[in-house]
PDB file of C-alpha atoms in Angstrom:
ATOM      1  CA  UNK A  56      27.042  15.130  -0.225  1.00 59.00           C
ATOM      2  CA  UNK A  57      25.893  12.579   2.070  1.00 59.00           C
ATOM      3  CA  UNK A  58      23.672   9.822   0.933  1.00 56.00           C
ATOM      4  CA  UNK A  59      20.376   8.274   1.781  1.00 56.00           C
ATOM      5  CA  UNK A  60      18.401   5.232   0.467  1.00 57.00           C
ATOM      6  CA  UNK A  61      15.438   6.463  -0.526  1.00 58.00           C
ATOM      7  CA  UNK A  62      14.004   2.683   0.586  1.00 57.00           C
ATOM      8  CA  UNK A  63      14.077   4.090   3.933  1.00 61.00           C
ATOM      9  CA  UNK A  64      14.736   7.748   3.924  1.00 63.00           C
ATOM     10  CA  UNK A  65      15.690  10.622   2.008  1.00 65.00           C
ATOM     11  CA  UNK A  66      18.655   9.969  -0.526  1.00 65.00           C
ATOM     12  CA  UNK A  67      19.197  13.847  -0.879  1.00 70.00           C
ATOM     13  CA  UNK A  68      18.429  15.880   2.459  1.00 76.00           C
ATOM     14  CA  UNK A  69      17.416  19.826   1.881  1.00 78.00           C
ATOM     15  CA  UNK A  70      18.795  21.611   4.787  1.00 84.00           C
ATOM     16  CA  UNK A  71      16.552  23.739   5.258  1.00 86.00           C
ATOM     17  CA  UNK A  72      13.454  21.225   5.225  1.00 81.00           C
ATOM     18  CA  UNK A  73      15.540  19.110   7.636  1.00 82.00           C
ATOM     19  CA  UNK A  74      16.056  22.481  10.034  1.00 88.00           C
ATOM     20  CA  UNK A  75      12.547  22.792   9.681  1.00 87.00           C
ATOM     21  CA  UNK A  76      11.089  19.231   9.938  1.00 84.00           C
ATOM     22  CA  UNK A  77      13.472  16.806  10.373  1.00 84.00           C
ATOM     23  CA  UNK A  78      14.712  14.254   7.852  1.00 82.00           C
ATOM     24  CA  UNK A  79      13.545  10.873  10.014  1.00 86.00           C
ATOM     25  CA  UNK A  80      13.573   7.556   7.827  1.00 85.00           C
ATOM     26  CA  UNK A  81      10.730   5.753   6.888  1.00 90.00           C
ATOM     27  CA  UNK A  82      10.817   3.734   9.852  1.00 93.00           C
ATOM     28  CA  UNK A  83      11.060   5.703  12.282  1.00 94.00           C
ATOM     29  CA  UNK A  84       8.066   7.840  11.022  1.00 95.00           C
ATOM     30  CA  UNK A  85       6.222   4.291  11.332  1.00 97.00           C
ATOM     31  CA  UNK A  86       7.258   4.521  14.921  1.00 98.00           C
ATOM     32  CA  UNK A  87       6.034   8.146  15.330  1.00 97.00           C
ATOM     33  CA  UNK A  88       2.816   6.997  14.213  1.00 98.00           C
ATOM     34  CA  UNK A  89       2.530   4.068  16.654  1.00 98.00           C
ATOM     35  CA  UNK A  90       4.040   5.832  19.699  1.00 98.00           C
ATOM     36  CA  UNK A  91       1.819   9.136  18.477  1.00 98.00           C
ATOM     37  CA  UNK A  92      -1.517   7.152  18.233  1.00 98.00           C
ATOM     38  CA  UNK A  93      -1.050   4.411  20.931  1.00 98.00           C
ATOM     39  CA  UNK A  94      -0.921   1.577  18.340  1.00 99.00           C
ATOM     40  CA  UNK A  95       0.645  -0.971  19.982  1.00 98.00           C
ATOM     41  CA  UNK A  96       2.994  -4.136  19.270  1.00 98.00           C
ATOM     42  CA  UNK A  97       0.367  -6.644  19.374  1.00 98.00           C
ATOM     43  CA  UNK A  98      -1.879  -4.918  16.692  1.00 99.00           C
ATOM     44  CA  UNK A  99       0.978  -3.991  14.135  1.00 99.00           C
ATOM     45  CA  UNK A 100       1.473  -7.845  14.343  1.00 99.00           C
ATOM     46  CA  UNK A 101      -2.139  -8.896  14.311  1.00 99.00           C
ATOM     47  CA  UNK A 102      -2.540  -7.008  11.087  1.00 99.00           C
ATOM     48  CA  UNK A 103       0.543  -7.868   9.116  1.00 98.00           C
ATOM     49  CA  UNK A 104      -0.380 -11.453   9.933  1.00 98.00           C
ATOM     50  CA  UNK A 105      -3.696 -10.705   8.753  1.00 98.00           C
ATOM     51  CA  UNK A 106      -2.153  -9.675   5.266  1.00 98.00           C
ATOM     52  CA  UNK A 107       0.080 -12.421   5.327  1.00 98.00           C
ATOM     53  CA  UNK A 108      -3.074 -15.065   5.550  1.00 98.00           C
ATOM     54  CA  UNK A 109      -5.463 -12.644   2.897  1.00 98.00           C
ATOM     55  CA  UNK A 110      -2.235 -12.786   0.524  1.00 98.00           C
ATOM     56  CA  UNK A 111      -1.628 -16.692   0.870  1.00 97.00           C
ATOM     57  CA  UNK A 112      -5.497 -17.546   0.539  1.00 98.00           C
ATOM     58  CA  UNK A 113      -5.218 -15.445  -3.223  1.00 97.00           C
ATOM     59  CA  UNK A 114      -2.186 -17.226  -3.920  1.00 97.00           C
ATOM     60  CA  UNK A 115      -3.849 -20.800  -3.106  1.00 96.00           C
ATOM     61  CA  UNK A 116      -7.137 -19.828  -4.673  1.00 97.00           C
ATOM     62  CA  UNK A 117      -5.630 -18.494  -7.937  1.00 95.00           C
ATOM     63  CA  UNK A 118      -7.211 -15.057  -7.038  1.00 97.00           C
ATOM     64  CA  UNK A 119      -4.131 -12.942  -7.634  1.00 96.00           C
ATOM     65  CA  UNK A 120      -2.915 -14.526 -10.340  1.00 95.00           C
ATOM     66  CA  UNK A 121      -5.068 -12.980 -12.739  1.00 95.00           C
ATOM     67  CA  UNK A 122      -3.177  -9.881 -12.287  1.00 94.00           C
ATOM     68  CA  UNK A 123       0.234 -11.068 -12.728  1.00 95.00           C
ATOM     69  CA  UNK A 124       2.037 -11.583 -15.514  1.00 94.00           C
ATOM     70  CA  UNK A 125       4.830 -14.531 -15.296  1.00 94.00           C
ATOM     71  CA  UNK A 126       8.634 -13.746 -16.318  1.00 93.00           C
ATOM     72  CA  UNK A 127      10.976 -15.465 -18.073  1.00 95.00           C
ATOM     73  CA  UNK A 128      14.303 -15.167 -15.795  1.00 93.00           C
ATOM     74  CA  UNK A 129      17.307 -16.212 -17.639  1.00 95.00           C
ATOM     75  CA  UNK A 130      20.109 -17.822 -15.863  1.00 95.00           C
ATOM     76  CA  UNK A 131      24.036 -18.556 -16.493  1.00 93.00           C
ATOM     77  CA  UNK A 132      23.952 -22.008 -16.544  1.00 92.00           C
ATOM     78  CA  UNK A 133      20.442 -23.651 -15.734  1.00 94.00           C
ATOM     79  CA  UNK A 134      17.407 -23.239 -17.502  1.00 96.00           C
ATOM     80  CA  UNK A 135      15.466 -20.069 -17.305  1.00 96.00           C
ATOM     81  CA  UNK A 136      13.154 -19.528 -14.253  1.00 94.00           C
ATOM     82  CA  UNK A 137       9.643 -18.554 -14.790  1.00 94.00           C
ATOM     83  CA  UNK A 138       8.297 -16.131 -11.939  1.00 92.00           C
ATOM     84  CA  UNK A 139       4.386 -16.340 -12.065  1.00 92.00           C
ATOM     85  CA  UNK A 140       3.350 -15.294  -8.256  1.00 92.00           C
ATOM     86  CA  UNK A 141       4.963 -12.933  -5.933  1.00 92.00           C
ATOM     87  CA  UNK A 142       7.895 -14.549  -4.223  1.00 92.00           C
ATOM     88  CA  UNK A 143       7.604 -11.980  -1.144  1.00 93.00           C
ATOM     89  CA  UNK A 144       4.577 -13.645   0.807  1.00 94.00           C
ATOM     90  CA  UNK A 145       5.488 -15.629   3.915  1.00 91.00           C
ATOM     91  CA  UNK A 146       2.993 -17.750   6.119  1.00 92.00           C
ATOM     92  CA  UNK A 147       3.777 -17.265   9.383  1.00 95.00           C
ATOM     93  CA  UNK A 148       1.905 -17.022  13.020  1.00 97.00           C
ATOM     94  CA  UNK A 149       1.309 -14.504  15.780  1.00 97.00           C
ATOM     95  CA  UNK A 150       4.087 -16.075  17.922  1.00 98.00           C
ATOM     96  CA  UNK A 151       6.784 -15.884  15.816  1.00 98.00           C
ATOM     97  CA  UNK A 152       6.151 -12.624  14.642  1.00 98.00           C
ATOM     98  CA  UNK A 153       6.290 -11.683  18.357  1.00 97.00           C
ATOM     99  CA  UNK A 154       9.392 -12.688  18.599  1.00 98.00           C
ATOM    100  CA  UNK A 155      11.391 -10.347  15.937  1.00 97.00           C
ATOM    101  CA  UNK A 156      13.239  -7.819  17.095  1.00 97.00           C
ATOM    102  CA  UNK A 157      12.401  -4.103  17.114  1.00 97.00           C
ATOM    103  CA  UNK A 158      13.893  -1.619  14.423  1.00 95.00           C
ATOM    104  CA  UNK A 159      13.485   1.342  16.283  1.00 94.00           C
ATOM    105  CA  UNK A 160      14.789   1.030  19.587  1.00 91.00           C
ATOM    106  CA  UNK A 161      14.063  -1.451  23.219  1.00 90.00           C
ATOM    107  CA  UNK A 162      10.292   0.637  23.574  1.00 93.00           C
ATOM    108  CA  UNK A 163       9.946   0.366  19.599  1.00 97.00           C
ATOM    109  CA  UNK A 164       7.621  -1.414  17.784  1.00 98.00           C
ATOM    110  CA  UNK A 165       8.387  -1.627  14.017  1.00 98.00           C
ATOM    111  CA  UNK A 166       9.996  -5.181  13.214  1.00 98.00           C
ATOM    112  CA  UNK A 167      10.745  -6.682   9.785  1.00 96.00           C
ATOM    113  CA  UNK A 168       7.533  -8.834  10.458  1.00 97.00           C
ATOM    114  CA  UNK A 169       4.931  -5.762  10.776  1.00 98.00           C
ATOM    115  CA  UNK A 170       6.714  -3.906   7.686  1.00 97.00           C
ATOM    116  CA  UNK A 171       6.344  -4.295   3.991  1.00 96.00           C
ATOM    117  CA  UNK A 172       9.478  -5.670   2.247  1.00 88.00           C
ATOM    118  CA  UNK A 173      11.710  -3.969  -0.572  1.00 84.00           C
ATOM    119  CA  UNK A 174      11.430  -6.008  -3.650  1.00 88.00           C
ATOM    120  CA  UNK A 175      11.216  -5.361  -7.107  1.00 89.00           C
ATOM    121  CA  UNK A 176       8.219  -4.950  -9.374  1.00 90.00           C
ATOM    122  CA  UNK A 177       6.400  -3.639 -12.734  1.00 92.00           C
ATOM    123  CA  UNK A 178       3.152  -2.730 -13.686  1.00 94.00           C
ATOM    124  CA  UNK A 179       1.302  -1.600 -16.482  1.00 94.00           C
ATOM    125  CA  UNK A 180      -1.809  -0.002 -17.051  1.00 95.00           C
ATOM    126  CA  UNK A 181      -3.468   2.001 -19.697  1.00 95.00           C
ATOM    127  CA  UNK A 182      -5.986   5.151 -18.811  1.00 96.00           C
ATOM    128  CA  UNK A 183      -7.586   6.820 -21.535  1.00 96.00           C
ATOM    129  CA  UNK A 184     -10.040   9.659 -21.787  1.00 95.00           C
ATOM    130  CA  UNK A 185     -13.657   9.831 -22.749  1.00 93.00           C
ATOM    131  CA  UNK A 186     -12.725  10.977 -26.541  1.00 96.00           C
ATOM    132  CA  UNK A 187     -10.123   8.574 -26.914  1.00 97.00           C
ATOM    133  CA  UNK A 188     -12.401   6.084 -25.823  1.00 96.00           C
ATOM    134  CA  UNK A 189     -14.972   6.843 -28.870  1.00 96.00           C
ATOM    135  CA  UNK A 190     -11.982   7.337 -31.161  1.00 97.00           C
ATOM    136  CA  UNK A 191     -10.773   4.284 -31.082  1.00 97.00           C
ATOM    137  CA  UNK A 192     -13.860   2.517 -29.936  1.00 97.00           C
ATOM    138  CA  UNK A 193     -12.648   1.421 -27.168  1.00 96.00           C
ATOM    139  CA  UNK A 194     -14.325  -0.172 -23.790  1.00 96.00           C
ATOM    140  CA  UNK A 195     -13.402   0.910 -20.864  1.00 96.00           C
ATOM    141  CA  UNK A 196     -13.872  -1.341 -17.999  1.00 96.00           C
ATOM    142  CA  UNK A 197     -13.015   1.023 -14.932  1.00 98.00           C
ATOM    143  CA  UNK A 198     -13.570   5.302 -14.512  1.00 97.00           C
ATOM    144  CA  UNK A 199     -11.386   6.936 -12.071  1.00 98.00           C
ATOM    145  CA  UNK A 200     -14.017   9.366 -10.913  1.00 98.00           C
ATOM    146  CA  UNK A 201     -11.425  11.788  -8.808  1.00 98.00           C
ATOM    147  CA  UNK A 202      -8.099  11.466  -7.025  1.00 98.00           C
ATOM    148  CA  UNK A 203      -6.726  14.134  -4.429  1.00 99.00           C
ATOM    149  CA  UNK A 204      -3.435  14.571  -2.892  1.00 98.00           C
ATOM    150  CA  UNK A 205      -2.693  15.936   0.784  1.00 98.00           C
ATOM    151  CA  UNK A 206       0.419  16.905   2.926  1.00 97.00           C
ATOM    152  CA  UNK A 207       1.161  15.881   6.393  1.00 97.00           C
ATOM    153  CA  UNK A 208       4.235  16.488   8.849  1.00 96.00           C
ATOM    154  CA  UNK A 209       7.383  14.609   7.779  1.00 93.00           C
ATOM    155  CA  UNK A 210       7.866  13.021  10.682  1.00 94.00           C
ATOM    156  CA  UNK A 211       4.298  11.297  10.704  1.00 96.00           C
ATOM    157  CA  UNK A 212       4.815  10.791   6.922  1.00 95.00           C
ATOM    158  CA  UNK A 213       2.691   7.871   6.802  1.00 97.00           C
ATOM    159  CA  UNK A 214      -0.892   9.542   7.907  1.00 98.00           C
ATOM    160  CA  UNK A 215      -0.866  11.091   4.180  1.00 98.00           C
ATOM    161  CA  UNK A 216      -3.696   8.584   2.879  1.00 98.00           C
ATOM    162  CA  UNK A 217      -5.708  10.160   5.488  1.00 99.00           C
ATOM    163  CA  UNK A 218      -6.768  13.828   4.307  1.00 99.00           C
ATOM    164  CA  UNK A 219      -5.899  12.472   1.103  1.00 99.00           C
ATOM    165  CA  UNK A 220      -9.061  10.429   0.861  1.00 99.00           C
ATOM    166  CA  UNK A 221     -10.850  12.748   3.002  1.00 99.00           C
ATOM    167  CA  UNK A 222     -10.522  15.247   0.270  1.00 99.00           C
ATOM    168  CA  UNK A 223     -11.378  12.907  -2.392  1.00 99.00           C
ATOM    169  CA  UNK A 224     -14.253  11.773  -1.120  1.00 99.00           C
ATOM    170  CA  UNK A 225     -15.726  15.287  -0.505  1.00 99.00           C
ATOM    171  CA  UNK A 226     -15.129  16.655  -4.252  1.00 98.00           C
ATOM    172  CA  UNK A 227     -17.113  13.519  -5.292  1.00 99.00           C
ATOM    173  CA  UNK A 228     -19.821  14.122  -2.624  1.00 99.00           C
ATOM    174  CA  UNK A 229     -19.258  10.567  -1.747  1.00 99.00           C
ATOM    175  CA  UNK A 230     -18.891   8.576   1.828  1.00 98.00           C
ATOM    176  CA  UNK A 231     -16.523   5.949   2.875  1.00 99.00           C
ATOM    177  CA  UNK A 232     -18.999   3.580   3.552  1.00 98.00           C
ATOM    178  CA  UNK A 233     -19.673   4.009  -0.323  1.00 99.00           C
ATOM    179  CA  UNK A 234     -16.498   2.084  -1.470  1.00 99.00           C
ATOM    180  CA  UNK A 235     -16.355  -1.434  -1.469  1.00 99.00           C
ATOM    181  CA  UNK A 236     -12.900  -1.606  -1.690  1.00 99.00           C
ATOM    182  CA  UNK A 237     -10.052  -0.029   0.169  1.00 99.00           C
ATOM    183  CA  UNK A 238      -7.081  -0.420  -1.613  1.00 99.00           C
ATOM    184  CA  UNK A 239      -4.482   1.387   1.516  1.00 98.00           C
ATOM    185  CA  UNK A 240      -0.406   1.012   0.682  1.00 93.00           C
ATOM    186  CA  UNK A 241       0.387  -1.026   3.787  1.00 95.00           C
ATOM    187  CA  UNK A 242       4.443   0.562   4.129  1.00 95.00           C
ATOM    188  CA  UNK A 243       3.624  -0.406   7.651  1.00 98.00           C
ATOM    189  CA  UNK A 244       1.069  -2.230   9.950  1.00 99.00           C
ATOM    190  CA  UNK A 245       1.194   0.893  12.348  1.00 99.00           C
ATOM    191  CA  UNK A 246       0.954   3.306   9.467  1.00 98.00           C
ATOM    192  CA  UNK A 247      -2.315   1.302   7.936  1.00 98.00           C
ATOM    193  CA  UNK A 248      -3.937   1.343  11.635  1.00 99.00           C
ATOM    194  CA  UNK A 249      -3.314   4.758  11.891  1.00 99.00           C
ATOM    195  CA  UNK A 250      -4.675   5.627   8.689  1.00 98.00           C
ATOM    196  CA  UNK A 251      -7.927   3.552   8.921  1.00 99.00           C
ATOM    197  CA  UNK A 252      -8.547   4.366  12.554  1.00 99.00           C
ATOM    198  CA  UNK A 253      -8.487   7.650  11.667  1.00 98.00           C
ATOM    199  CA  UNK A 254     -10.576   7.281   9.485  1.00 98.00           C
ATOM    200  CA  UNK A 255     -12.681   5.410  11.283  1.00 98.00           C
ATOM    201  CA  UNK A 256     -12.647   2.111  10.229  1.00 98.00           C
ATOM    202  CA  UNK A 257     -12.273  -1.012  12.222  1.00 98.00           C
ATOM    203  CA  UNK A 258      -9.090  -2.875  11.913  1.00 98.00           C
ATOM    204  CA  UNK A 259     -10.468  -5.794  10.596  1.00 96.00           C
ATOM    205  CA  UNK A 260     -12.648  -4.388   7.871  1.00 98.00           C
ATOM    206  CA  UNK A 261     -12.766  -6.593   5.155  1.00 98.00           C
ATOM    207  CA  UNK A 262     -12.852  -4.173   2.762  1.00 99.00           C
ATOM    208  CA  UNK A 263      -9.278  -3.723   3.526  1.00 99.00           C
ATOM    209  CA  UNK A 264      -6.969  -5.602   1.050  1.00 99.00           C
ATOM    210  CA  UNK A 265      -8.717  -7.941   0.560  1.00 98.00           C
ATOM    211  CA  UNK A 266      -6.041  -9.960  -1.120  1.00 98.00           C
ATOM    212  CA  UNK A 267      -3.260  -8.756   1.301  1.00 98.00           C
ATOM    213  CA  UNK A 268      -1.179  -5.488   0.946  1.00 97.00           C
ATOM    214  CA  UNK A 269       2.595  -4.440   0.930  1.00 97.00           C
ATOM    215  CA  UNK A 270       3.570  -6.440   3.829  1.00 98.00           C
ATOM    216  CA  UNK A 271       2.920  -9.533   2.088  1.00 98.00           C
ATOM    217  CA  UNK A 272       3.426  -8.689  -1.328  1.00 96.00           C
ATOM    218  CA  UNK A 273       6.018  -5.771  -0.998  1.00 94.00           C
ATOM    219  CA  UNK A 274       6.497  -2.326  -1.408  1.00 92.00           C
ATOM    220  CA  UNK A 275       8.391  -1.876  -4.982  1.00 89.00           C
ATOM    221  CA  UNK A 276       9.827   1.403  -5.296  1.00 83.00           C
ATOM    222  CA  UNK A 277       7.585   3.447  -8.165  1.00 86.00           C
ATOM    223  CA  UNK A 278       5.413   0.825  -9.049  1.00 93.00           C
ATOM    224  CA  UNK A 279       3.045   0.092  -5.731  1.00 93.00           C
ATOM    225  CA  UNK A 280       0.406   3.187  -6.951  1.00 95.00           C
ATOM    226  CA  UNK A 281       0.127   0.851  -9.972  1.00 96.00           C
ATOM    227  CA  UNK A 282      -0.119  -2.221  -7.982  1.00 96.00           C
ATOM    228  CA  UNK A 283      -2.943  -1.533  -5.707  1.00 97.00           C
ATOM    229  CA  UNK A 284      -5.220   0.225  -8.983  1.00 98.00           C
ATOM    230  CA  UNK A 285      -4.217  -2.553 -10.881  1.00 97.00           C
ATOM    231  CA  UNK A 286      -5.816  -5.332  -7.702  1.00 97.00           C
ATOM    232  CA  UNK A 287      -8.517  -2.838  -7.248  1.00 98.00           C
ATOM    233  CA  UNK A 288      -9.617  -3.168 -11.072  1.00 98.00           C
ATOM    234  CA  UNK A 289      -9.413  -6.669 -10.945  1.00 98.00           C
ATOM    235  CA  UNK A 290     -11.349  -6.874  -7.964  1.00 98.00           C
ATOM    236  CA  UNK A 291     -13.784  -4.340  -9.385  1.00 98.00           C
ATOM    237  CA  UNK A 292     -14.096  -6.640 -12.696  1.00 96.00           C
ATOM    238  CA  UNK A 293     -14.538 -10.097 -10.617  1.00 96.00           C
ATOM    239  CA  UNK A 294     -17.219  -9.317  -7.634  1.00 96.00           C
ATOM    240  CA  UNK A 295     -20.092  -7.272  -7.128  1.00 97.00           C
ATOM    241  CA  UNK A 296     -18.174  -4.734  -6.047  1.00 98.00           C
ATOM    242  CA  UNK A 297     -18.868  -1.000  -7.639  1.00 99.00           C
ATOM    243  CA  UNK A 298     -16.404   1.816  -6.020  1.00 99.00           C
ATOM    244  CA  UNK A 299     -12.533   0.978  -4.830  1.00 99.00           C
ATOM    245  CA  UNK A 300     -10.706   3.747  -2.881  1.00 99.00           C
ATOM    246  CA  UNK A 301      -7.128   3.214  -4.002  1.00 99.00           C
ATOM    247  CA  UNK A 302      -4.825   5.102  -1.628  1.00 98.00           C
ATOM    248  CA  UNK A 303      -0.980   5.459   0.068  1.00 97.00           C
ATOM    249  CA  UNK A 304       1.362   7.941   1.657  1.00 96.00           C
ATOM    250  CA  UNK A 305       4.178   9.594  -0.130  1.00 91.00           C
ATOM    251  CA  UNK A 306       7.704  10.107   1.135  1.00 83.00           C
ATOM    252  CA  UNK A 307       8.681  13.191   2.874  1.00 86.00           C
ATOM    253  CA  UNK A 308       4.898  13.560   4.032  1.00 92.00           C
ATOM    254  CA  UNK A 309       2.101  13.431   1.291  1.00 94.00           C
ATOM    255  CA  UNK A 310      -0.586  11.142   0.671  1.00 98.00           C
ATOM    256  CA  UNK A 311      -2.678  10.321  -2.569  1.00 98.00           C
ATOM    257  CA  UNK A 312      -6.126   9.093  -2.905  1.00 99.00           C
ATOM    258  CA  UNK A 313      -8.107   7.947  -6.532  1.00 99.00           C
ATOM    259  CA  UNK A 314     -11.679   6.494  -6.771  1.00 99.00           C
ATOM    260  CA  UNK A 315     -12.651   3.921  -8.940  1.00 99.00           C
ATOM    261  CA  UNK A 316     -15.949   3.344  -9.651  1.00 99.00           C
ATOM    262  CA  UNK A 317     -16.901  -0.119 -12.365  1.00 98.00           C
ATOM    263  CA  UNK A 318     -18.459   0.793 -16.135  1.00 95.00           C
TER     264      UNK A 318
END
């Protein structure tokens, strides 16, 4: 049996998917997507450093701390740590992300800078339905009004968001212009400019994270879906905001999109 870290790639490769489509890691489908949709160097980097400022600014501000509850770390010998804010988030500029080296090759363009990072993470949240709700009186603050989920090729794994939403947004008879906040799993800055350009959105919307994405704050394994509903309530509950598109791409070539629209 030969192993893969699923971080990247497949752990456990079916043979007969991989004669079929390939088993590429998860960075070199980022690749496929910038070499397949001319995204180049300079605008994977402009938009991770974009994240990296949006993520700072809700550090600073105090913005993302309302979503984050702080740790208790014990340690051998010292006092216990307490982690309140993401540790993953990294200031940096334009020219020093220019100068990282490529992951994928002298023509690539996929660098540590323009990727999200592997950390770890937990999140809770608690969905109920309408009877629930008026069994235990409850209030809900957020409805999910409709999610979808879509396949893509393996090898461009990352485009999943994109027919994902599309679908979504067509069994709710709504339009993209509709949501005021695009919640998009950033696994890479050429797989989130392929997915919003396709979907034709400019790569500076602000709509887009507005409080940064996975290549500031990380990509923890089973727990970013959570993440980006949780930001997207939060943002829902604090603005004027009244819809959130909450979407990412799934491993192995699917994508997922939910709507949330504020009670």
């Amino acid at each position: 049996v030969k192993m893969y870290d699923t971080s990247i790639g497949w752990r456990f490769v079916n043979k007969k998917l991989d004669a079929q489509y390939g088993s590429e890691g998860m960075i070199q489908t980022a690749q496929n997507i910038a070499t397949d949709f001319n995204i180049s160097r300079e605008d994977q980097d402009a938009f991770a450093h974009w994240s990296q400022e949006k993520a700072h600014k809700a550090q600073q501000n105090g913005t993302l701390a309302r979503e984050i509850v702080s740790v208790m770390v014990p340690q051998r010998k010292k006092d216990p740590i307490e982690v309140s804010q993401d540790e993953h988030p990294r200031l940096t500029s334009l020219e020093k992300l220019s100068t990282l080296r490529s992951l994928t090759g002298e023509n690539g363009s996929i660098t540590a800078g323009n990727a999200s990072g592997v950390n770890d993470g937990a999140a809770a949240l608690l969905i109920t339905s309408e009877d629930a709700v008026k069994k235990f009186n409850l209030t809900p603050k957020v409805k999910i009004l409709g999610m979808a989920t879509a396949g893509v090729l393996p090898r461009i794994m990352g485009m999943g968001p994109v027919p994902a939403t599309q679908k979504v947004l067509a069994k709710l008879g709504l339009r993209l212009d509709e949501m005021d906040i695009i919640e998009l799993n950033e696994a890479f800055a050429a797989q989130s400019l392929g997915c919003t350009r396709k979907l034709g959105l400019e790569d500076n919307d602000p709509r887009i994270n507005p409080l940064g994405g996975a290549i500031a704050l990380g990509h923890p394994l089973g727990m970013s879906g959570a993440r980006i509903v949780t930001s997207a309530f939060y943002q829902l509950q604090h603005s004027n905001a009244k819809k959130a598109l909450c979407t990412m791409c799934i491993g192995v070539g699917q994508g997922i999109a939910m709507v949330l629209e504020k009670v």
